[in-house]
Coordinates of C-alpha atoms and ligand atoms in Angstrom, one line a residue:
X203 CA 76.7 31.9 1.3
X204 CA 80.0 30.3 0.4
X205 CA 79.7 30.4 -3.4
X206 CA 78.0 32.9 -5.7
X207 CA 75.3 31.2 -7.7
X208 CA 75.2 32.3 -11.4
X209 CA 72.0 30.5 -12.4
X210 CA 69.1 33.0 -12.2
X211 CA 66.4 30.5 -11.4
X212 CA 68.5 28.9 -8.7
X213 CA 69.6 32.1 -7.0
X214 CA 66.0 33.3 -6.9
X215 CA 64.8 30.0 -5.5
X216 CA 67.5 29.9 -2.8
X217 CA 66.5 33.4 -1.8
X218 CA 62.8 32.5 -1.8
X219 CA 63.4 29.4 0.3
X220 CA 65.7 31.2 2.7
X221 CA 63.1 34.0 3.3
X222 CA 60.5 31.3 3.9
X223 CA 62.4 28.8 6.1
X224 CA 64.6 31.4 7.8
X225 CA 67.7 29.3 8.4
X226 CA 70.6 30.6 10.4
X227 CA 73.1 29.8 7.6
X228 CA 73.2 28.8 4.0
X229 CA 75.8 26.3 2.7
X230 CA 76.2 25.6 -1.0
X231 CA 77.5 22.1 -1.3
X232 CA 80.3 21.2 -3.8
X233 CA 80.4 17.4 -3.3
X234 CA 84.1 17.3 -2.3
X235 CA 85.6 14.8 0.0
X236 CA 86.6 17.7 2.4
X237 CA 82.9 18.7 2.5
X238 CA 81.9 15.1 3.4
X239 CA 84.6 14.8 6.1
X240 CA 83.6 18.1 7.6
X241 CA 79.9 17.2 7.7
X242 CA 80.8 13.9 9.3
X243 CA 83.0 15.7 11.8
X244 CA 80.1 17.9 12.9
X245 CA 77.8 14.9 13.1
X246 CA 80.4 13.0 15.2
X247 CA 80.9 15.9 17.6
X248 CA 77.2 16.1 18.3
X249 CA 77.0 12.4 18.9
X250 CA 74.6 11.8 16.0
X251 CA 77.1 9.7 13.9
X252 CA 78.7 6.8 15.7
X253 CA 82.1 5.8 14.2
X254 CA 82.7 2.1 13.5
X255 CA 86.0 0.7 14.7
X256 CA 86.1 -2.2 12.1
X257 CA 85.1 -0.3 8.9
X258 CA 87.2 2.7 7.9
X259 CA 85.2 5.9 7.3
X260 CA 82.0 4.2 8.2
X261 CA 79.3 5.5 10.6
X262 CA 76.1 4.4 12.3
X263 CA 73.1 6.6 12.6
X264 CA 69.9 5.9 14.7
X265 CA 66.7 7.5 13.5
X266 CA 63.8 8.5 15.6
X267 CA 61.7 5.3 16.2
X268 CA 58.8 7.0 14.4
X269 CA 60.9 7.8 11.3
X270 CA 62.1 4.5 10.0
X271 CA 60.7 4.1 6.4
X272 CA 58.8 5.7 3.6
X273 CA 55.4 7.1 4.5
X274 CA 53.1 6.1 1.6
X275 CA 50.0 7.5 3.4
X276 CA 51.6 10.9 3.5
X277 CA 53.0 10.8 -0.1
X278 CA 51.1 13.0 -2.6
X279 CA 50.9 13.4 -6.4
X280 CA 49.5 16.9 -6.6
X281 CA 48.2 17.4 -10.2
X282 CA 45.5 19.9 -11.1
X283 CA 42.9 17.2 -11.3
X284 CA 42.5 14.2 -9.0
X285 CA 42.0 12.0 -12.1
X286 CA 45.5 12.8 -13.3
X287 CA 47.0 11.3 -10.1
X288 CA 44.8 8.3 -10.4
X289 CA 43.5 5.7 -8.0
X290 CA 46.8 4.5 -6.7
X291 CA 48.1 7.9 -5.5
X292 CA 47.1 10.2 -2.6
X293 CA 46.0 13.6 -4.0
X294 CA 45.4 17.1 -2.7
X295 CA 44.7 20.0 -4.9
X296 CA 48.1 21.8 -5.6
X297 CA 46.8 25.2 -4.4
X298 CA 45.6 23.8 -1.2
X299 CA 48.6 21.5 -0.6
X300 CA 51.0 24.4 -1.2
X301 CA 49.1 26.5 1.3
X302 CA 49.3 23.8 4.0
X303 CA 53.0 23.3 3.3
X304 CA 54.0 26.9 3.0
X305 CA 52.6 27.3 6.6
X306 CA 54.7 24.4 7.7
X307 CA 57.8 25.7 5.9
X308 CA 57.5 29.1 7.5
X309 CA 60.5 29.5 9.9
X310 CA 61.1 25.7 9.8
X311 CA 64.9 26.0 9.5
X312 CA 65.4 28.4 12.4
X313 CA 68.5 27.5 14.3
X314 CA 69.7 25.3 11.5
X315 CA 71.9 25.5 8.3
X316 CA 70.2 25.3 5.0
X317 CA 72.2 23.1 2.6
X318 CA 71.9 23.6 -1.2
X319 CA 72.8 20.3 -2.8
X320 CA 73.5 20.3 -6.6
X321 CA 73.2 16.8 -7.9
X322 CA 73.0 14.8 -11.1
X323 CA 71.0 11.6 -11.6
X324 CA 73.1 9.8 -14.2
X325 CA 76.7 10.7 -15.1
X326 CA 77.2 14.5 -15.0
X327 CA 76.8 15.9 -18.4
X328 CA 75.3 12.8 -20.0
X329 CA 72.4 13.5 -22.3
X330 CA 70.2 11.2 -20.3
X331 CA 71.1 12.6 -16.9
X332 CA 68.8 15.0 -15.0
X333 CA 69.9 17.8 -12.7
X334 CA 68.2 18.3 -9.4
X335 CA 69.0 20.8 -6.6
X336 CA 67.9 19.6 -3.1
X337 CA 67.6 22.2 -0.4
X338 CA 67.7 20.5 3.0
X339 CA 68.3 21.3 6.6
X340 CA 69.6 17.8 7.4
X341 CA 73.3 17.1 7.4
X342 CA 72.4 13.4 7.3
X343 CA 70.7 14.0 4.0
X344 CA 73.8 15.8 2.7
X345 CA 76.2 12.9 3.4
X346 CA 73.8 10.3 2.0
X347 CA 73.2 12.4 -1.1
X348 CA 77.0 12.5 -1.6
X349 CA 76.9 8.7 -1.9
X350 CA 73.6 8.1 -3.6
X351 CA 73.8 10.8 -6.3
X352 CA 76.6 12.7 -8.0
X353 CA 76.9 15.9 -5.9
X354 CA 79.3 18.4 -7.5
X355 CA 80.0 22.0 -8.2
X356 CA 80.3 20.9 -11.8
X357 CA 76.5 20.5 -11.8
X358 CA 76.3 24.3 -11.1
X359 CA 78.8 25.0 -13.9
X360 CA 76.8 22.9 -16.2
X361 CA 73.6 24.8 -15.3
X362 CA 75.2 28.1 -16.4
X363 CA 73.1 31.2 -16.0
X364 CA 69.9 29.8 -17.5
X365 CA 70.0 26.0 -17.4
X366 CA 67.0 24.2 -15.9
X367 CA 66.9 21.8 -12.9
X368 CA 64.3 20.0 -10.7
X369 CA 63.9 21.9 -7.4
X370 CA 63.6 19.5 -4.4
X371 CA 62.8 21.2 -1.2
X372 CA 63.3 19.2 2.0
X373 CA 63.0 20.1 5.7
X374 CA 63.0 17.8 8.7
X375 CA 60.4 20.2 10.1
X376 CA 62.0 20.8 13.5
X377 CA 63.1 24.4 14.0
X378 CA 65.2 25.2 17.0
X379 CA 64.4 28.0 19.4
X380 CA 67.4 30.0 20.7
X381 CA 69.3 27.9 23.2
X382 CA 67.1 24.8 22.5
X383 CA 69.0 21.5 22.7
X384 CA 68.7 19.5 19.5
X385 CA 67.6 15.9 19.5
X386 CA 69.6 13.2 17.8
X387 CA 67.1 12.7 15.0
X388 CA 64.8 15.7 14.8
X389 CA 61.7 15.2 12.6
X390 CA 58.0 16.2 12.6
X391 CA 55.1 14.0 13.9
X392 CA 53.4 11.8 11.3
X393 CA 50.4 14.1 10.7
X394 CA 52.8 16.9 9.7
X395 CA 54.8 14.8 7.3
X396 CA 54.2 15.5 3.6
X397 CA 56.1 14.0 0.7
X398 CA 54.7 16.0 -2.2
X399 CA 55.2 15.9 -5.9
X400 CA 54.0 18.5 -8.5
X401 CA 54.7 16.6 -11.7
X402 CA 53.1 19.3 -13.9
X403 CA 55.9 21.7 -12.8
X404 CA 58.6 19.1 -12.0
X405 CA 58.7 20.1 -8.4
X406 CA 59.2 18.2 -5.1
X407 CA 58.4 19.4 -1.6
X408 CA 59.1 17.1 1.3
X409 CA 58.5 18.0 5.0
X410 CA 58.9 16.3 8.3
X411 CA 60.9 13.1 7.7
X412 CA 64.7 12.6 7.6
X413 CA 64.5 9.0 6.4
X414 CA 65.5 7.3 3.1
X415 CA 63.1 7.8 0.2
X416 CA 61.2 10.6 2.1
X417 CA 64.3 12.7 2.3
X418 CA 66.9 11.7 -0.3
X419 CA 64.9 13.3 -2.9
X420 CA 66.9 12.3 -5.9
X421 CA 65.8 8.7 -5.5
X422 CA 62.1 7.8 -5.3
X423 CA 60.8 11.4 -5.6
X424 CA 62.9 12.5 -8.6
X425 CA 64.2 9.4 -10.3
X426 CA 60.8 7.6 -10.1
X427 CA 57.8 9.8 -9.4
X428 CA 58.8 12.9 -11.3
X429 CA 60.8 11.0 -13.9
X430 CA 58.0 8.6 -14.6
X431 CA 55.7 11.5 -15.5
X432 CA 58.4 13.1 -17.6
X433 CA 59.1 9.8 -19.3
X434 CA 55.5 9.4 -20.4
X435 CA 55.4 12.9 -21.8
X436 CA 58.8 12.3 -23.6
X437 CA 58.4 8.7 -24.7
X438 CA 60.9 6.9 -22.4
X439 CA 60.6 4.8 -19.2
X440 CA 61.6 5.4 -15.6
X441 CA 61.1 2.1 -13.7
X442 CA 61.6 0.6 -10.2
X443 CA 64.1 -2.0 -11.6
X444 CA 67.5 -3.4 -11.0
X445 CA 69.8 -3.8 -14.0
X446 CA 72.3 -6.7 -14.4
X447 CA 74.4 -8.2 -17.1
X448 CA 74.5 -12.0 -17.3
X449 CA 77.2 -13.7 -19.5
X450 CA 76.8 -17.3 -20.5
X451 CA 79.7 -19.8 -20.9
X452 CA 79.9 -19.0 -24.6
X453 CA 80.4 -15.3 -23.8
X454 CA 76.9 -14.1 -24.9
X455 CA 75.7 -11.2 -22.8
X456 CA 72.2 -10.7 -21.7
X457 CA 71.0 -7.5 -20.0
X458 CA 68.1 -8.0 -17.6
X459 CA 65.9 -5.3 -15.9
X460 CA 63.8 -6.6 -13.0
X461 CA 61.0 -5.0 -11.0
X462 CA 60.3 -6.2 -7.5
X463 CA 58.7 -4.2 -4.7
X464 CA 61.0 -2.6 -2.0
X465 CA 62.7 -5.2 0.3
X466 CA 62.0 -8.1 -2.0
X467 CA 65.6 -8.8 -3.0
X468 CA 66.5 -6.5 -5.9
X469 CA 69.9 -5.8 -4.4
X470 CA 70.5 -9.5 -3.8
X471 CA 69.6 -10.4 -7.4
X472 CA 71.5 -7.4 -8.9
X473 CA 74.8 -8.7 -7.3
X474 CA 74.1 -12.4 -7.4
X475 CA 77.0 -14.8 -8.2
X476 CA 75.7 -17.7 -10.2
X477 CA 75.9 -21.1 -8.6
X478 CA 76.0 -22.7 -12.1
X479 CA 79.5 -23.0 -13.6
X480 CA 80.6 -20.8 -16.4
X481 CA 77.9 -18.1 -15.9
X482 CA 78.9 -14.6 -14.8
X483 CA 76.7 -11.8 -13.3
X484 CA 77.6 -8.1 -13.1
X485 CA 75.7 -5.4 -11.4
X486 CA 74.6 -2.2 -13.2
X487 CA 72.0 -0.9 -10.7
X488 CA 69.9 -2.2 -7.8
X489 CA 66.8 0.0 -7.7
X490 CA 66.0 2.3 -10.7
X491 CA 66.3 2.0 -14.4
X492 CA 65.8 4.8 -17.0
X493 CA 65.3 3.5 -20.4
X494 CA 65.2 5.0 -23.9
X495 CA 64.9 3.5 -27.4
X496 CA 68.3 3.7 -29.1
X497 CA 69.2 4.4 -32.7
X498 CA 69.0 0.6 -33.4
X499 CA 65.4 0.5 -32.1
X500 CA 66.4 -1.5 -29.0
X501 CA 65.7 -0.4 -25.4
X502 CA 68.7 1.0 -23.6
X503 CA 68.9 1.3 -19.8
X504 CA 71.0 3.4 -17.4
X505 CA 71.1 3.4 -13.6
X506 CA 70.6 7.1 -12.6
X507 CA 72.0 6.5 -9.1
X508 CA 75.5 6.5 -7.7
X509 CA 75.1 4.2 -4.7
X510 CA 73.1 1.5 -3.0
X511 CA 70.5 2.2 -0.2
X512 CA 70.0 -1.4 0.6
X513 CA 68.2 -3.4 3.3
X514 CA 70.7 -4.6 5.9
X515 CA 68.9 -7.4 7.8
X516 CA 69.3 -10.7 5.9
X517 CA 72.4 -9.5 4.1
X518 CA 75.3 -11.9 4.7
X519 CA 78.2 -13.7 2.9
X520 CA 75.7 -16.5 2.3
X521 CA 72.9 -14.4 0.8
X522 CA 74.8 -11.6 -0.9
X523 CA 78.6 -11.8 -0.6
X524 CA 79.2 -9.0 -3.1
X525 CA 77.1 -6.6 -1.0
X526 CA 79.1 -7.6 2.1
X527 CA 82.3 -6.8 0.3
X528 CA 80.8 -3.5 -0.8
X529 CA 80.2 -2.6 2.8
X530 CA 83.8 -2.7 4.1
X531 CA 84.5 1.0 4.1
X532 CA 82.9 4.4 3.4
X533 CA 79.5 3.3 4.4
X534 CA 76.6 4.9 6.3
X535 CA 74.5 2.5 8.3
X536 CA 71.1 3.5 9.6
X537 CA 69.2 1.7 12.4
X538 CA 71.6 -1.3 12.6
X539 CA 72.7 -2.7 15.9
X540 CA 76.2 -1.7 17.4
X541 CA 78.4 -4.5 18.7
X542 CA 80.7 -4.2 21.7
X543 CA 83.8 -4.2 19.4
X544 CA 82.4 -1.3 17.5
X545 CA 81.0 -3.0 14.4
X546 CA 77.4 -3.0 13.1
X547 CA 75.3 -6.1 13.3
X548 CA 71.9 -7.2 12.1
X549 CA 69.6 -10.2 12.1
X550 CA 70.8 -12.7 9.4
X551 CA 74.4 -11.6 9.4
X552 CA 77.0 -14.4 9.2
X553 CA 78.4 -16.0 12.3
X554 CA 77.1 -16.2 15.8
X555 CA 74.7 -13.6 17.3
X556 CA 76.6 -11.2 19.5
X557 CA 76.2 -11.9 23.2
X558 CA 75.6 -8.2 23.8
X559 CA 74.9 -5.3 21.5
X560 CA 73.2 -1.9 21.5
X561 CA 70.0 -2.1 19.5
X562 CA 68.8 0.4 16.9
X563 CA 67.0 2.3 19.6
X564 CA 70.2 2.7 21.6
X565 CA 69.3 0.2 24.3
X566 CA 71.2 -2.9 25.6
X567 CA 70.4 -6.0 23.6
X568 CA 71.1 -9.7 24.2
X569 CA 69.9 -12.8 22.4
X570 CA 67.3 -13.1 25.1
X571 CA 65.8 -9.7 24.1
X572 CA 62.3 -10.0 22.7
X573 CA 62.8 -7.3 20.1
X574 CA 65.1 -7.3 17.1
X575 CA 68.5 -5.7 17.4
X576 CA 68.4 -4.0 14.0
X577 CA 65.2 -2.5 12.6
X578 CA 63.7 -4.7 9.8
X579 CA 64.2 -1.7 7.4
X580 CA 67.7 -0.9 8.6
X581 CA 69.8 0.3 5.7
X582 CA 73.3 0.7 4.3
X583 CA 74.3 3.6 2.0
X584 CA 77.3 2.5 0.0
X585 CA 79.1 3.8 -3.2
X586 CA 78.2 1.6 -6.2
X587 CA 81.8 1.9 -7.4
X588 CA 82.8 -0.2 -4.4
X589 CA 80.8 -3.3 -5.5
X590 CA 83.4 -5.9 -6.6
X591 CA 81.0 -7.0 -9.4
X592 CA 80.0 -3.6 -10.7
X593 CA 79.9 -3.8 -14.4
X594 CA 82.6 -1.8 -16.2
X595 CA 79.9 -0.3 -18.4
X596 CA 77.7 0.8 -15.5
X597 CA 78.2 4.5 -16.3
X598 CA 78.1 4.2 -20.0
X599 CA 76.2 7.2 -21.3
X600 CA 74.1 5.3 -23.9
X601 CA 73.3 2.5 -21.3
X602 CA 73.0 -1.2 -22.0
X603 CA 70.5 -2.9 -24.4
X604 CA 67.8 -4.7 -22.4
X605 CA 66.9 -8.3 -23.5
X606 CA 64.7 -9.3 -20.7
X607 CA 62.2 -7.9 -18.2
X608 CA 61.3 -9.7 -15.1
X609 CA 58.5 -8.9 -12.7
X610 CA 57.8 -10.5 -9.4
X611 CA 57.1 -10.1 -5.7
X612 CA 56.7 -12.0 -2.5
X613 CA 54.0 -14.7 -2.8
X614 CA 53.8 -17.4 -0.2
X615 CA 51.5 -19.4 -2.5
X616 CA 49.7 -19.6 -5.8
X617 CA 52.5 -18.2 -8.1
X618 CA 55.1 -20.6 -9.5
X619 CA 58.9 -20.1 -9.5
X620 CA 59.0 -18.8 -13.1
X621 CA 56.9 -18.4 -16.2
X622 CA 57.1 -16.5 -19.5
X623 CA 54.5 -14.1 -21.0
X624 CA 53.0 -15.2 -24.3
X625 CA 53.8 -11.8 -25.8
X626 CA 54.3 -8.1 -24.9
X627 CA 50.7 -7.3 -24.1
X628 CA 50.4 -10.4 -21.9
X629 CA 53.7 -9.3 -20.2
X630 CA 52.1 -5.9 -19.5
X631 CA 49.1 -7.8 -18.0
X632 CA 51.5 -9.7 -15.7
X633 CA 53.1 -6.5 -14.7
X634 CA 49.8 -4.7 -14.2
X635 CA 48.4 -7.5 -12.0
X636 CA 51.6 -8.2 -10.0
X637 CA 50.8 -8.6 -6.3
X638 CA 53.2 -8.9 -3.3
X639 CA 53.1 -9.3 0.4
X640 CA 54.0 -5.9 2.0
X641 CA 57.4 -5.3 3.7
X642 CA 58.9 -3.0 6.3
X643 CA 60.1 -0.6 3.6
X644 CA 56.9 1.4 4.2
X645 CA 55.4 2.4 7.5
X646 CA 52.3 0.1 8.0
X647 CA 51.3 -3.5 8.3
X648 CA 53.7 -6.1 7.0
X649 CA 52.7 -9.3 5.1
X650 CA 49.4 -8.2 3.6
X651 CA 48.9 -9.1 -0.1
X652 CA 48.5 -6.0 -2.3
X653 CA 48.4 -5.4 -6.0
X654 CA 51.7 -3.5 -6.8
X655 CA 51.7 -3.1 -10.6
X656 CA 55.2 -3.2 -12.0
X657 CA 56.4 -2.6 -8.3
X658 CA 55.5 1.0 -9.1
X659 CA 52.4 1.5 -6.9
X660 CA 54.3 3.8 -4.5
X661 CA 56.4 5.4 -7.2
X662 CA 54.2 6.2 -10.3
X663 CA 53.9 10.0 -10.6
X664 CA 50.7 9.9 -12.6
X665 CA 47.5 7.9 -13.3
X666 CA 48.5 4.2 -13.3
X667 CA 45.9 3.5 -16.0
X668 CA 47.9 5.9 -18.3
X669 CA 51.1 4.2 -17.2
X670 CA 49.7 0.8 -18.4
X671 CA 48.8 2.5 -21.7
X672 CA 52.4 3.9 -21.9
X673 CA 53.8 0.3 -21.5
X674 CA 51.4 -0.9 -24.3
X675 CA 52.6 2.0 -26.5
X676 CA 56.3 1.3 -25.8
X677 CA 55.7 -2.3 -26.9
X678 CA 54.2 -1.1 -30.2
X679 CA 57.2 1.1 -30.8
X680 CA 59.7 -1.6 -29.9
X681 CA 58.0 -4.2 -32.1
X682 CA 60.1 -7.3 -32.5
X683 CA 63.0 -5.6 -30.7
X684 CA 61.1 -5.5 -27.4
X685 CA 62.6 -7.3 -24.4
X686 CA 60.9 -10.7 -23.5
X687 CA 58.9 -10.6 -20.3
X688 CA 59.0 -13.1 -17.5
X689 CA 57.5 -13.4 -14.0
X690 CA 59.3 -15.0 -11.0
X691 CA 58.5 -15.9 -7.4
X692 CA 61.4 -16.8 -5.2
X693 CA 59.2 -16.9 -2.1
X694 CA 56.7 -19.8 -2.5
X695 CA 56.4 -21.8 0.7
X696 CA 55.4 -25.4 1.4
X697 CA 52.4 -26.3 3.5
X698 CA 54.7 -26.5 6.5
X699 CA 55.6 -22.9 5.9
X700 CA 59.2 -23.5 4.6
X701 CA 60.6 -21.8 1.5
X702 CA 60.6 -24.2 -1.3
X703 CA 63.4 -22.6 -3.4
X704 CA 66.9 -21.8 -2.0
X705 CA 67.0 -18.5 -3.9
X706 CA 70.1 -16.2 -4.0
X707 CA 72.9 -17.6 -6.1
X708 CA 70.6 -20.5 -7.2
X709 CA 68.3 -18.0 -8.8
X710 CA 70.9 -18.2 -11.6
X711 CA 69.3 -21.5 -12.6
X712 CA 66.1 -19.7 -13.3
X713 CA 67.9 -16.9 -15.2
X714 CA 69.7 -19.5 -17.3
X715 CA 66.3 -20.9 -18.4
X716 CA 65.1 -17.4 -19.2
X717 CA 68.2 -16.6 -21.3
X718 CA 67.9 -19.9 -23.1
X719 CA 64.3 -19.1 -23.9
X720 CA 65.4 -15.7 -25.4
X721 CA 68.0 -17.6 -27.5
X722 CA 65.3 -20.1 -28.6
X723 CA 67.2 -23.0 -27.0
X724 CA 64.9 -24.1 -24.1
X725 CA 61.5 -25.7 -24.2
X726 CA 58.4 -24.4 -22.5
X727 CA 54.9 -25.7 -22.1
X728 CA 51.7 -23.7 -22.6
X729 CA 49.6 -23.3 -19.5
X730 CA 46.7 -21.1 -18.5
X731 CA 49.0 -18.5 -16.9
X732 CA 51.8 -18.4 -19.4
X733 CA 54.8 -20.5 -20.7
X734 CA 56.3 -22.7 -18.0
X735 CA 59.6 -24.7 -18.0
X736 CA 59.3 -28.5 -17.7
X737 CA 60.9 -29.3 -14.4
X738 CA 63.8 -30.9 -16.2
X739 CA 64.4 -27.7 -18.2
X740 CA 65.8 -25.9 -15.1
X741 CA 69.4 -26.8 -14.5
X742 CA 69.4 -28.4 -11.0
X743 CA 72.9 -29.9 -11.2
X744 CA 74.6 -29.8 -7.8
X745 CA 71.4 -28.6 -6.1
X746 CA 69.9 -30.7 -3.4
X747 CA 66.2 -30.2 -4.0
X748 CA 63.6 -32.9 -3.8
X749 CA 61.4 -33.7 -6.8
X750 CA 58.3 -33.0 -4.6
X751 CA 59.5 -29.5 -3.8
X752 CA 60.2 -28.8 -7.5
X753 CA 56.7 -30.1 -8.3
X754 CA 55.1 -27.8 -5.6
X755 CA 57.2 -24.9 -6.8
X756 CA 56.0 -25.2 -10.4
X757 CA 52.5 -26.2 -9.5
X758 CA 49.6 -24.3 -11.0
X759 CA 46.3 -24.8 -9.2
X760 CA 43.5 -23.5 -11.5
X761 CA 41.2 -23.0 -8.5
X762 CA 43.7 -20.8 -6.8
X763 CA 44.1 -18.7 -10.0
X764 CA 40.4 -18.5 -10.5
X765 CA 40.2 -17.2 -7.0
X766 CA 42.5 -14.3 -8.0
X767 CA 40.1 -13.1 -10.7
X768 CA 37.7 -11.1 -8.6
X769 CA 40.6 -9.2 -7.1
X770 CA 42.1 -8.5 -10.5
X771 CA 38.7 -7.3 -11.7
X772 CA 38.3 -5.1 -8.7
X773 CA 41.9 -3.7 -9.3
X774 CA 41.2 -3.1 -13.0
X775 CA 37.8 -1.5 -12.3
X776 CA 39.6 1.3 -10.3
X777 CA 41.1 2.6 -13.5
X778 CA 37.8 3.0 -15.3
X779 CA 38.1 4.3 -18.8
X780 CA 41.9 4.7 -18.4
X781 CA 42.4 1.0 -18.4
X782 CA 43.8 0.1 -21.9
X783 CA 41.5 -2.1 -24.0
X784 CA 44.5 -4.5 -24.5
X785 CA 44.5 -5.3 -20.7
X786 CA 40.7 -5.9 -20.7
X787 CA 41.3 -8.3 -23.6
X788 CA 44.2 -10.0 -21.7
X789 CA 42.0 -10.6 -18.7
X790 CA 39.2 -12.0 -20.9
X791 CA 41.7 -14.4 -22.5
X792 CA 43.1 -15.4 -19.2
X793 CA 39.6 -16.3 -17.9
X794 CA 39.0 -18.3 -21.0
X795 CA 42.2 -20.2 -20.6
X796 CA 41.3 -21.0 -17.0
X797 CA 37.9 -22.4 -17.8
Ligands
SAT1014 O1 63.5 4.4 1.6 S1 63.6 4.1 0.2 O2 62.4 4.5 -0.5 O3 64.7 4.7 -0.4 C1 63.8 2.4 0.1 C2 62.7 1.7 -0.6 O4 61.6 1.7 -0.1 O5 63.0 1.0 -1.6
MN1015 MN1 63.3 0.6 -4.2

């Protein structure tokens, strides 16, 4: 070991894991630039990292074709009773799961180095930050954690001899026999992958995958699944939400937190540059919000992350110029295509398609190829500080006061562009019944409609019925200081299958109406589903959109909404007694309004 570890719990744990996993070496990370450069150097030498000619200090990685996204089917919330994990989570009894995984972990790091990664979610030393230690045998994980979290030896100093941390154990599950040649992206087959959480003891065990949310354990595993369970116990919120600051022409600031499922445009909205004059948007976070009630009784949010792990395909100067400018240097790309002049490329990027490229599987690619050059879930890992519109207050310890919550998803039909909840409980009903078409962010079929309450279905670390109850309770505590709740759908299509709304920077038009509602300056009409703007309430100045399209975008077809009811009832029935009475009541009122 290169550093002596003073923290007793940590040194015991390192020893225990080393005895179990039997690595050849142990490396305690300090988070320094030199450490990052050294790791990259090793990855370059072995041909795993590919340097990019056009972007300084930036590298491309190609994963194994089987290891390209989160694996929800192999993700477990292991509580002492199945009921605590609830109907939306996979569950295995903790004793049994630990037995299975201990068997897998036995000798799993042979031939490899075991990295001990001390990290902070949230600014180091902040009272709202949480300390995690990830042990991993993947150098790719180390360099990504350097960007996505705050990795530092200061974290170890802060821990002292008896400070507490969240242990996050990760192995790619691919030991090397003596003399065995390593593959470029070692990982275990799907049936041996386990992404396990033990929320009753704040513990994470991940095995078999090297990709994104399966392996960078500070993100979905700690900052959402474990943190959501802690948040319920302690009376705060850990949500799958972007955070942005919108400033109107009069200089009034609005802070918005918005929940959309993975790969539904959170990063694009978080960095959006308004197309309407005089409005300004700044990014605070693009994926996760931790929120606590402040001394003034309002809800304050911080972004616990340090970087963006964003979807590359579709990102361009047209759709998200601020992301493009964030990606100029110091970036890790995963599963993008490589152009002949040594740059990355993906479907939807600006300019012409390359005439030739190497696809994400490492094969020749031309525009005639039948497969995509970049994987649909290809990602960039980039420091948040590089974003040109990162808010100057993004690391403020006390966070920013949230005025507005937005829920949404991908819905080709049924759901209008925007509507407002009648009140907090109705807003919780909208969050609890949110549905979205599935994306490539999870291994599995794409485009199927599923209920994804609060965009937390894959990320809630306890019974979702209790999570709904927690939302209801937070509303009671916040009273008239609670954020106003809205629902949006950027993805509605015409009968010809074309998107009706331009989206991206024009989403500012919708946000403007939302802010004006909060300020009591815009009208809304009562409908069966909630409060809707009149078409003329949305600022369409300078936008070329036909009145027919606007009509279709805002249309509410009662028959289509009635057709949703059986599915909502089925969804609610899965929570049994844990479904809050308030939501039962909301459903009843909704049905009455639809009659
Ligand atoms: O792979 S991640 O879980 O980090 C990305 C996502 O699904 O949002
Ligand atoms: Mn996400």
